[in-house]
Coordinates of C-alpha atoms in Angstrom, one line a residue:
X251 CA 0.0 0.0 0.0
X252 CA 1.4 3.5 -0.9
X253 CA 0.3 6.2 1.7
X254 CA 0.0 8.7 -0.4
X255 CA -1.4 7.6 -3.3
X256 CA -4.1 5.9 -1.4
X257 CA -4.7 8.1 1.4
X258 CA -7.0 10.4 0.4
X259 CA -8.8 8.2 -2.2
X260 CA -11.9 9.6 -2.9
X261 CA -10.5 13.4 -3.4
X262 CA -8.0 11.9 -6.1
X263 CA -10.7 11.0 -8.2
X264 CA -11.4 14.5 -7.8
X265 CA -15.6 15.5 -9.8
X266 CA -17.9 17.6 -8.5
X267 CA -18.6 16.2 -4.9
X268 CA -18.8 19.5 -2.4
X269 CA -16.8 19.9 0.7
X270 CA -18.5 23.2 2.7
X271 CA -16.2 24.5 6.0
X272 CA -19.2 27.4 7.5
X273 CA -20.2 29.5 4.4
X274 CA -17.3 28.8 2.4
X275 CA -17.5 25.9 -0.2
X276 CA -15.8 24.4 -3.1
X277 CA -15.5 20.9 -5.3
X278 CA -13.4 18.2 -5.0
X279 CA -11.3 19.4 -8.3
X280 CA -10.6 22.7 -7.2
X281 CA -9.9 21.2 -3.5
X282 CA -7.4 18.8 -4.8
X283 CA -5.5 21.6 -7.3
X284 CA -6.0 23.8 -4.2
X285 CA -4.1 21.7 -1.9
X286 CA -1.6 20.3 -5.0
X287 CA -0.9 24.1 -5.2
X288 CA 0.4 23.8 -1.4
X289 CA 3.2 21.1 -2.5
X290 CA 5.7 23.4 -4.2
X291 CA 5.4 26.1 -0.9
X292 CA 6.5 23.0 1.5
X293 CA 10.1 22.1 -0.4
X294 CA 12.9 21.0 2.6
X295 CA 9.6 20.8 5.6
X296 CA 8.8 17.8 7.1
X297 CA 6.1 18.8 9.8
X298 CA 4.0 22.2 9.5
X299 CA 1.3 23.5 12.2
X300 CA -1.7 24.1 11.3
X301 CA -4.5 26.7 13.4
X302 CA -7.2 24.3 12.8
X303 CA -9.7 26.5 12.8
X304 CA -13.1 25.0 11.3
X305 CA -12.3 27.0 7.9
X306 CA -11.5 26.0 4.3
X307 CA -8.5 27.1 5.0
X308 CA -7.4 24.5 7.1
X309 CA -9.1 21.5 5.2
X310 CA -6.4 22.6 2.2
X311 CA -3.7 23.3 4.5
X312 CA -3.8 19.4 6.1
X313 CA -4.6 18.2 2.6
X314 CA -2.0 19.6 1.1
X315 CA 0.7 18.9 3.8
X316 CA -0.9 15.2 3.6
X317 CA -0.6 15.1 -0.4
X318 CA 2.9 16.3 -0.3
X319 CA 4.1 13.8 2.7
X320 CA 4.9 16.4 5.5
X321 CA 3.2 15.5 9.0
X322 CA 0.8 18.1 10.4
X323 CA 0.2 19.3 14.0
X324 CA -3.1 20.5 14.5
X325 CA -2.7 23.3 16.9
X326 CA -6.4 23.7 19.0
X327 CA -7.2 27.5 17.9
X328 CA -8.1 28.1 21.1
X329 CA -4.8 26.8 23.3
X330 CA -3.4 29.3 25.7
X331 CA 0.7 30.9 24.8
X332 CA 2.1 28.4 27.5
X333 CA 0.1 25.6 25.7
X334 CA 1.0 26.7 22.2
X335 CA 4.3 27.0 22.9
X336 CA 4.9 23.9 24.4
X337 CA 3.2 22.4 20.9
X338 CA 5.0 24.1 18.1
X339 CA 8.7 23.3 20.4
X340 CA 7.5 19.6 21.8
X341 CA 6.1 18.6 18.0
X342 CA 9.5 20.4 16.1
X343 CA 7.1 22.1 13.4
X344 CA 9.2 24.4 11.0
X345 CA 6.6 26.2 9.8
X346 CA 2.7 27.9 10.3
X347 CA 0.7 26.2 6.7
X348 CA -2.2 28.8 6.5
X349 CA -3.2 31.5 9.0
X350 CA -1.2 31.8 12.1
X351 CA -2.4 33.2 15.5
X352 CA -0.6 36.7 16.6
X353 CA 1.4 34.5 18.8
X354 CA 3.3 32.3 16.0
X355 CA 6.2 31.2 18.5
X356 CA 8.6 32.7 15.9
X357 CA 8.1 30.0 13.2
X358 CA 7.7 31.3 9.5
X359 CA 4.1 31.3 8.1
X360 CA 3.5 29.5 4.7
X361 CA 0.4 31.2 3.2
X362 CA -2.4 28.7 1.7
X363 CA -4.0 30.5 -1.5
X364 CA -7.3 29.5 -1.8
X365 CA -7.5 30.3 -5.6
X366 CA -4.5 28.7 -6.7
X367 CA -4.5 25.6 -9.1
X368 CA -2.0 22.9 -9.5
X369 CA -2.4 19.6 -11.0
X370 CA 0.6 17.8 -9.1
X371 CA 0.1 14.1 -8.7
X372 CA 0.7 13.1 -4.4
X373 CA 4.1 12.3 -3.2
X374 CA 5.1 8.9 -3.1
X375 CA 5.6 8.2 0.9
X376 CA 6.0 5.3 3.3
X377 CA 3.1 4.2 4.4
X378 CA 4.9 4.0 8.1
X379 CA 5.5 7.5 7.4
X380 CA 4.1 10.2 10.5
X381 CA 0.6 11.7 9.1
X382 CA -0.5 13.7 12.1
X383 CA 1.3 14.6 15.5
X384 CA -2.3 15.2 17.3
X385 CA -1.5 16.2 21.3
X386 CA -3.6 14.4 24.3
X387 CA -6.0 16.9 26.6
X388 CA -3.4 17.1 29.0
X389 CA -5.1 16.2 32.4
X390 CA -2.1 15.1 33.9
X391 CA 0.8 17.4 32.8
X392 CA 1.3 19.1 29.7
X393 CA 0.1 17.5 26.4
X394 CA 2.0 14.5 24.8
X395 CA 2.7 14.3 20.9
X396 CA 0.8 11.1 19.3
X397 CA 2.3 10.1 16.5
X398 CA -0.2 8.8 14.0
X399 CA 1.0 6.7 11.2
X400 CA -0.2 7.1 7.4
X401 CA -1.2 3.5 7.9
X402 CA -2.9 3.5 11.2
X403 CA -5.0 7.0 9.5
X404 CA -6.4 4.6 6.4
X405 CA -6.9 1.7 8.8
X406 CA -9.2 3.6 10.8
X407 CA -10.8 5.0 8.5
X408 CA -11.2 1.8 6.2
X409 CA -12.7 -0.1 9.5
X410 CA -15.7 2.4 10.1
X411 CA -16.8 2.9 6.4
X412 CA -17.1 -1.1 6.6
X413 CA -18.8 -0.8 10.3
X414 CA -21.1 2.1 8.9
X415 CA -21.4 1.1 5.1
X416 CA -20.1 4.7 4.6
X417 CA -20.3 5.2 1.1
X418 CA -19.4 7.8 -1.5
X419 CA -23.1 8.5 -1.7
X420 CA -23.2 9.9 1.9
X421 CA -23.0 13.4 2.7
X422 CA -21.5 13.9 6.7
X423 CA -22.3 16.9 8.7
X424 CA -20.8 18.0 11.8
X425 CA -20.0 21.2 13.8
X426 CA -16.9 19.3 15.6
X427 CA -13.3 21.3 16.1
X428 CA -10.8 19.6 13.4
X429 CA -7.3 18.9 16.2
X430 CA -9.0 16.0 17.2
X431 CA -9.9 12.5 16.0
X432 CA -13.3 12.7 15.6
X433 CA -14.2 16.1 13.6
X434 CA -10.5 16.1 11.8
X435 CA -9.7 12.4 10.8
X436 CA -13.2 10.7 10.9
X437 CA -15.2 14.2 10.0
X438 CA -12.7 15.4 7.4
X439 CA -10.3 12.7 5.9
X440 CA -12.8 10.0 6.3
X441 CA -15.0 12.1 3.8
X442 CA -12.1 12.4 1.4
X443 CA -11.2 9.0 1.9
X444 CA -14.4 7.6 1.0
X445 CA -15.7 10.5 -1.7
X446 CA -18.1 11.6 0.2
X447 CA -19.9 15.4 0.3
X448 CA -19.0 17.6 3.8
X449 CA -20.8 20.1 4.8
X450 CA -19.4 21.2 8.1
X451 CA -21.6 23.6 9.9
X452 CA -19.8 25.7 11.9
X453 CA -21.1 26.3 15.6
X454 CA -22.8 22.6 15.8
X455 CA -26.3 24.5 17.0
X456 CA -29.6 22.4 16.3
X457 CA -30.9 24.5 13.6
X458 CA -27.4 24.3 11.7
X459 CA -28.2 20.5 11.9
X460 CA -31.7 20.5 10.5
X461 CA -30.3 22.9 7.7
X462 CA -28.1 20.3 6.6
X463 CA -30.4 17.6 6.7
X464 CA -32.5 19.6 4.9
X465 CA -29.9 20.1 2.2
X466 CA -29.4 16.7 1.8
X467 CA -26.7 15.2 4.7
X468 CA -27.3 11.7 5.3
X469 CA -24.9 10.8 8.2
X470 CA -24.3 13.3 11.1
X471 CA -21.2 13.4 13.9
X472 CA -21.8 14.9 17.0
X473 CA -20.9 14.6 20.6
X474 CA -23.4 14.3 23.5
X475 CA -23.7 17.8 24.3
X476 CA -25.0 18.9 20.3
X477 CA -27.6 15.6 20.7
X478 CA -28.5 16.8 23.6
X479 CA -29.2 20.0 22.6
X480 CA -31.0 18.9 19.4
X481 CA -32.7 16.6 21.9
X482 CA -34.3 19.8 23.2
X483 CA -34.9 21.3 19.7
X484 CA -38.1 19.5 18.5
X485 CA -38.8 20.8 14.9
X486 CA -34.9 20.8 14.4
X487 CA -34.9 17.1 15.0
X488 CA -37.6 16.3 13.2
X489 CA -35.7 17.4 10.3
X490 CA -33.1 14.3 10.9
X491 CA -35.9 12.0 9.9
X492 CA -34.0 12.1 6.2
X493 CA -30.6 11.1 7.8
X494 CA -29.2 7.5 7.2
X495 CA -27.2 7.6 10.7
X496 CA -26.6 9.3 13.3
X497 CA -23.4 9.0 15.0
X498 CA -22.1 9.9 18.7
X499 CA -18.6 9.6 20.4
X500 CA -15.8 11.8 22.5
X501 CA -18.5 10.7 25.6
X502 CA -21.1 8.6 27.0
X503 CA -24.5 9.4 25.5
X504 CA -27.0 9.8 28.3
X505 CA -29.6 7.8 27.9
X506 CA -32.7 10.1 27.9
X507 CA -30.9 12.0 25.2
X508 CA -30.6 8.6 23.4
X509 CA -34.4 8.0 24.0
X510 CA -35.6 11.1 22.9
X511 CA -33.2 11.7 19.9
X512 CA -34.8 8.0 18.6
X513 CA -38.5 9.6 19.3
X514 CA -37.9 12.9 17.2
X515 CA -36.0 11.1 14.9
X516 CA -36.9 7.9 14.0
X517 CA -33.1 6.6 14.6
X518 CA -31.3 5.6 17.0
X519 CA -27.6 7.2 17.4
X520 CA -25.1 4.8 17.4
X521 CA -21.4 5.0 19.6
X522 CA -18.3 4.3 19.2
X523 CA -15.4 4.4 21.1
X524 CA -11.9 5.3 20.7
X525 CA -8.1 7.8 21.4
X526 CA -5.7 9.8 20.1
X527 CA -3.4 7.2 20.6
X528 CA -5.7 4.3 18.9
X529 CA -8.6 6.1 16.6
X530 CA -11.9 4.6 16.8
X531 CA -11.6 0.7 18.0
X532 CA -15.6 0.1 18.6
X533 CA -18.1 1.2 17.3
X534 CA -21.5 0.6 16.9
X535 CA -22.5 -1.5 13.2
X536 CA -24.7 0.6 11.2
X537 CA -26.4 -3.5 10.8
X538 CA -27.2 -3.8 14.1
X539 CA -29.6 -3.0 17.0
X540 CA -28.2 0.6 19.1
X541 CA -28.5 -0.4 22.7
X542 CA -28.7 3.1 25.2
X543 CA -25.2 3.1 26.8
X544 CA -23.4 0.2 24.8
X545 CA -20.5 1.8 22.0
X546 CA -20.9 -1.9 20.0
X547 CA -17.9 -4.3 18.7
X548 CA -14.4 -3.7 17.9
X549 CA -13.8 -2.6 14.3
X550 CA -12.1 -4.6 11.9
X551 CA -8.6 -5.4 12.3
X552 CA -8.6 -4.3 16.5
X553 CA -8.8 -6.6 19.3
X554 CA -10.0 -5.9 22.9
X555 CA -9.5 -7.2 26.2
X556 CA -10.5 -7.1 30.2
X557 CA -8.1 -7.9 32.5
X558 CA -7.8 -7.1 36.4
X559 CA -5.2 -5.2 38.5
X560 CA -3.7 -8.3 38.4
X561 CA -3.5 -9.0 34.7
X562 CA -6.1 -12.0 35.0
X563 CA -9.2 -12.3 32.7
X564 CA -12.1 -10.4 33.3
X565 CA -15.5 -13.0 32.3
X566 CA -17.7 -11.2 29.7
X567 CA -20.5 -10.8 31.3
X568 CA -21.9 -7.5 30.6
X569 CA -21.3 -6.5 34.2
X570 CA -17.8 -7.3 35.4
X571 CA -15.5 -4.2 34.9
X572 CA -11.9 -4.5 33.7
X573 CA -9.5 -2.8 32.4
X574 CA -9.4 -1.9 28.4
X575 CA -6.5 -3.3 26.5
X576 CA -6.4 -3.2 23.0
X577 CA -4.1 -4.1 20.0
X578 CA -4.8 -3.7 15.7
X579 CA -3.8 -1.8 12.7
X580 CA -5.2 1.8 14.1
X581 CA -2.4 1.8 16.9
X582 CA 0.0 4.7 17.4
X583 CA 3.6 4.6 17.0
X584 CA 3.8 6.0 20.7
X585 CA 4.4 9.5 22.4
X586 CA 7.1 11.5 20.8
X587 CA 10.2 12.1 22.4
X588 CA 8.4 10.3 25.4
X589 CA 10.0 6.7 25.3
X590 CA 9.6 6.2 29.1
X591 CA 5.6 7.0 28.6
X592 CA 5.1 5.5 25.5
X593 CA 6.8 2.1 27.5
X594 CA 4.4 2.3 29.9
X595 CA 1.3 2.5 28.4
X596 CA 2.2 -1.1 26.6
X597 CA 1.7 -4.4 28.2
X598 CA 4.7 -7.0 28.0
X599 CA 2.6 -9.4 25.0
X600 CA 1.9 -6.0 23.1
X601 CA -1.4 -4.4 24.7
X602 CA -2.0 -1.1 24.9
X603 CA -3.6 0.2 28.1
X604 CA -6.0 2.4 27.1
X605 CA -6.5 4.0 30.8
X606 CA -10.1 3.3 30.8
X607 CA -12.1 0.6 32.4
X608 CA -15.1 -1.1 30.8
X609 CA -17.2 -4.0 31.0
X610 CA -18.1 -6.7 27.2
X611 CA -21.2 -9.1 27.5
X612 CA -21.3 -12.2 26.0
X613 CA -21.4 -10.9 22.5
X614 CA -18.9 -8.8 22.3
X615 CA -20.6 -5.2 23.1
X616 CA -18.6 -3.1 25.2
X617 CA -19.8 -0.5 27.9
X618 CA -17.2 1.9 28.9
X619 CA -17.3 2.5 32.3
X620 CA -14.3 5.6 31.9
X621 CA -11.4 6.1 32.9
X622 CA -9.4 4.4 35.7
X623 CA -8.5 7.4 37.3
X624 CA -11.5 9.2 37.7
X625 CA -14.4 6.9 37.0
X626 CA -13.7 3.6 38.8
X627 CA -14.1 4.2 42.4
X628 CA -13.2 1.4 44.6
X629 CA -15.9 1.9 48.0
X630 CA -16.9 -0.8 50.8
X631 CA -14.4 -3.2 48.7
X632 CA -16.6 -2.9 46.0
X633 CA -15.5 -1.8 42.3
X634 CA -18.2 0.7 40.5
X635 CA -18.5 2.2 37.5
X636 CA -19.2 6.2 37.8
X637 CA -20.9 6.0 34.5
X638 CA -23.5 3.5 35.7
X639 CA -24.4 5.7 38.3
X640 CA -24.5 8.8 35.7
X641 CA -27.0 6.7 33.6
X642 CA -29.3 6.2 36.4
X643 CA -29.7 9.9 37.9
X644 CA -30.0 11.2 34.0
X645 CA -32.9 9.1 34.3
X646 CA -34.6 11.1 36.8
X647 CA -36.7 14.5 35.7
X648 CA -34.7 16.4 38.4
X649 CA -31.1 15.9 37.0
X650 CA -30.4 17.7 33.6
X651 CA -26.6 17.1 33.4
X652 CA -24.4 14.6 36.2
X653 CA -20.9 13.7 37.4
X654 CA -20.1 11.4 39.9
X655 CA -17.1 10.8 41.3
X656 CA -14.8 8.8 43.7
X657 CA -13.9 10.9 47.1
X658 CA -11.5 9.7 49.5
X659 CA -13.0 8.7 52.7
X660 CA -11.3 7.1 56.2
X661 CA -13.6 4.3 56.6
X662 CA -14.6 3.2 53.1
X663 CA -11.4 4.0 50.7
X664 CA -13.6 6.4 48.7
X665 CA -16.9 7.4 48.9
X666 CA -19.7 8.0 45.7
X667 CA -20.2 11.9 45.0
X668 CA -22.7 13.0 42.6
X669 CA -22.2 16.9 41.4
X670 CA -25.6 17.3 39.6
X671 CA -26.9 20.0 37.4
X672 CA -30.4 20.0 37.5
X673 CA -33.5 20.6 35.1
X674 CA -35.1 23.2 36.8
X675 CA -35.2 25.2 40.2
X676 CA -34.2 23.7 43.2
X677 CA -36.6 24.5 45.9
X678 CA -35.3 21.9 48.8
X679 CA -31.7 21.2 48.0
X680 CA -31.6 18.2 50.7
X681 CA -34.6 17.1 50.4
X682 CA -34.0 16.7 46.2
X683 CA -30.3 15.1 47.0
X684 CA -32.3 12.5 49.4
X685 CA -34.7 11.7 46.2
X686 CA -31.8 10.9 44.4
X687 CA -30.0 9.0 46.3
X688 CA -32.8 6.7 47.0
X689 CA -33.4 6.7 43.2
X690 CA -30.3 4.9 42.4
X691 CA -30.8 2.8 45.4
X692 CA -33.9 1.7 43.9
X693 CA -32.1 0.9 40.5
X694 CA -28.8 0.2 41.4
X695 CA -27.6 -2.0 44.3
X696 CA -27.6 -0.1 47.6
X697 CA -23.1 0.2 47.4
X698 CA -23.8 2.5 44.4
X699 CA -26.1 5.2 46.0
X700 CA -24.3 8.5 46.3
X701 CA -23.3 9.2 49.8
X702 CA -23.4 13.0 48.7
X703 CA -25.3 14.8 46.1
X704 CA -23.9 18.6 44.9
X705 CA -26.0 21.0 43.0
X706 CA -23.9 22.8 40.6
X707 CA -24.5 25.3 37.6
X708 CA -22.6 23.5 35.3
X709 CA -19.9 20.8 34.6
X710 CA -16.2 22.0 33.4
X711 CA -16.0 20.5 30.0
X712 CA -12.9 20.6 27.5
X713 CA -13.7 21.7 23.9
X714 CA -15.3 17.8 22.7
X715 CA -17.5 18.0 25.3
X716 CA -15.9 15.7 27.9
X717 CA -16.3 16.4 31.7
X718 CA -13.5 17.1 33.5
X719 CA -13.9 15.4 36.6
X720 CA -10.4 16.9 37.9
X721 CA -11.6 20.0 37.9
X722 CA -14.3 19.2 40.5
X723 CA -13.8 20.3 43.6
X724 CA -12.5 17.0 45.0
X725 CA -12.4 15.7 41.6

């Protein structure tokens, strides 16, 4: 397999299929001379940054560092100087490819002209060749450089056009940032890949959504806060009813949100579950059944496992939790310049440790419970999942958003604590915690009710929508 030449596949057959970044649009021909223009402005670079704002401007910028075999590193347009810095010096990029922010770090700028033409076949480039440096959130220290392989990009990408039968007759939508996996590699090279039409719509509001449905998008990406919001949005759902699928990932659906999305809609969205450091390794078949809470099977070409603290077998039994190991094709080639990091996340027999902790019933659907750190919380001598608690107070009218979490306590290890952001005014504060608690009680074994319930405003979230349980207090 060559990586370039069979990277971007669909775009090389270049045609008439649209690609539309907010109210800027263009064809796949004048997208691929557009980026082939970019190939002579790169002569002697190896890795460019890119301010990936969600503009056309960026889409030709990656393409065109892609087509020409230099790596990119997406650079989050809204990272802070210390952060920025510590990208552009940790990642070694030689040069800004399109706009730059007013604090460029002192690297050149290479412009991107948006009306140029060239009609430059791809470079011919290793396959095991560095396509994207894309950099973790950062919870614990500053961010770490994955280094995503050519290979491990079409791998991924390959596996969930056969898990969604993505096709070239599909038209995605999505409002998602492009520095990440899910609105850069799935939401923009995954359309290029396949040949399919883009229309990304800017600030993923519900309206935007029904606009693009209405103009003919067939399969929508979104994470659970723009369900949730469209969830909310009545006559902007409806207008979904047109889509082929509707897909969810970066965090747990809620499972009213996946009720009421499937009522307005007609479908049910499907999950998937992935990294930077792996791309999407389950997902959700676009064949099967969606089940409220489950992200589906691993793709093709990945393997999964459970194992304990020990390193011993965890049964797959749809409840016992373990930790997530996986191993396939979509892999990193580990943390640059981080050898002692990259070591560790591996297993001896070639696992890597994902961090998170989930539990796989009998055929093969995983659950993910979250991560290790922050969402197994070890009480009584019992093990429990934070996320099946989360799923259980969503379900009660009082509780519009959740996050429970593990506290330290003398006399059980840790105790449950449930910061809660609820639907409506809070008249009786205790008296609303005590409903709670006894809720989960009632659905949930008595070990898993809260011990405390916290009314808050809202839930610290990074820019795909993840809670940051750290930034708790007592997170």
């Amino acid at each position: 397999m060559d990586g370039a030449l069979h990277l971007l596949t669909g775009l090389e057959a270049g045609g008439p299929t649209r690609v539309r970044v907010g109210a800027d649009g263009t064809t796949y021909g004048d997208l691929r001379g557009a980026a082939a223009a970019v190939a002579p402005t790169l002569t002697g670079l190896t890795r460019v940054a890119v301010h990936a704002e969600p503009t056309l401007s960026t889409v030709v910028a990656v393409v065109g560092a892609l087509r020409a075999g230099v790596a990119v590193v997406p650079v989050p347009p809204d990272s802070g100087v210390r952060e920025r810095a510590h990208l552009l010096t940790d990642s070694g990029a030689q040069a800004w490819l399109g706009p730059a922010p007013d604090d460029d770090g002192g690297l050149p700028v290479v412009p991107v002209d948006l009306a140029a033409r060239a009609d430059t076949e791809p470079a011919v480039v290793d396959p095991s060749a560095t396509a994207l440096l894309l950099y973790t959130s950062g919870t614990t220290g500053l961010p770490k450089g994955v280094v995503l392989s050519r290979a491990a990009v079409v791998a991924g990408l390959d596996a969930l056009a056969d898990a969604w039968a993505w096709t070239a007759d599909d038209v995605l939508a999505h409002g998602l940032p492009l520095f990440h996996v899910h609105g850069l590699v799935l939401g923009v090279l995954g359309v290029l890949r396949r040949g399919s039409g883009l229309h990304h719509v800017g600030r993923p509001r519900p309206e935007a959504y029904a606009t693009a449905a209405r103009d003919g998008a067939t399969l929508f990406f979104g994470v659970p806060t723009v369900w949730s919001r469209i969830a909310e949005s009545p006559d902007d759902a409806r207008a979904l009813r047109s889509a082929r699928l509707l897909v969810s990932g970066s965090a747990a659906l809620p499972v009213p949100v996946f009720e009421r999305v499937a009522e307005l809609t007609g479908h049910h969205v499907v999950e998937r579950y992935g990294m930077s450091e792996t791309l999407i390794t389950v997902a959700t078949r676009a064949d099967a059944q969606p089940r409220a809470g489950w992200v589906g099977v691993p793709v093709a070409g990945v393997e999964t496992r459970l194992r304990t603290e020990d390193g011993d077998d965890v049964p797959h039994d749809g409840d016992s939790v373990g930790r997530l190991e996986v191993r396939g094709a979509t892999l990193f080639d580990g943390y640059l310049g981080n050898p002692d990091a990259t070591a560790r996340s591996w297993t001896d027999d070639g696992w890597f440790r994902t961090g998170d902790v989930a539990v796989v019933d009998e055929h093969g659907w995983h659950r993910i419970v979250g991560r290790e750190s922050t969402d197994l919380i070890k009480s009584g001598g019992y093990r429990i999942g934070a996320g099946e608690v989360e799923t259980v107070l969503l379900g009660h009218d009082a509780v519009r958003e959740c996050a429970v979490v593990g506290e330290a306590d003398d006399d059980l290890g840790q105790r449950i604590v449930a910061y809660v952001v609820p639907a409506g005014p809070v008249d009786d504060q205790e008296s609303t915690a005590a409903e709670l608690t006894a809720h989960v009680g009632e659905q949930l074994s008595a070990h898993k009710r809260p011990r405390a319930v916290r009314f808050v405003d809202s839930l610290p979230r990074n820019a795909m929508g993840k809670v940051q349980k750290t930034l708790l207090p007592g997170g």
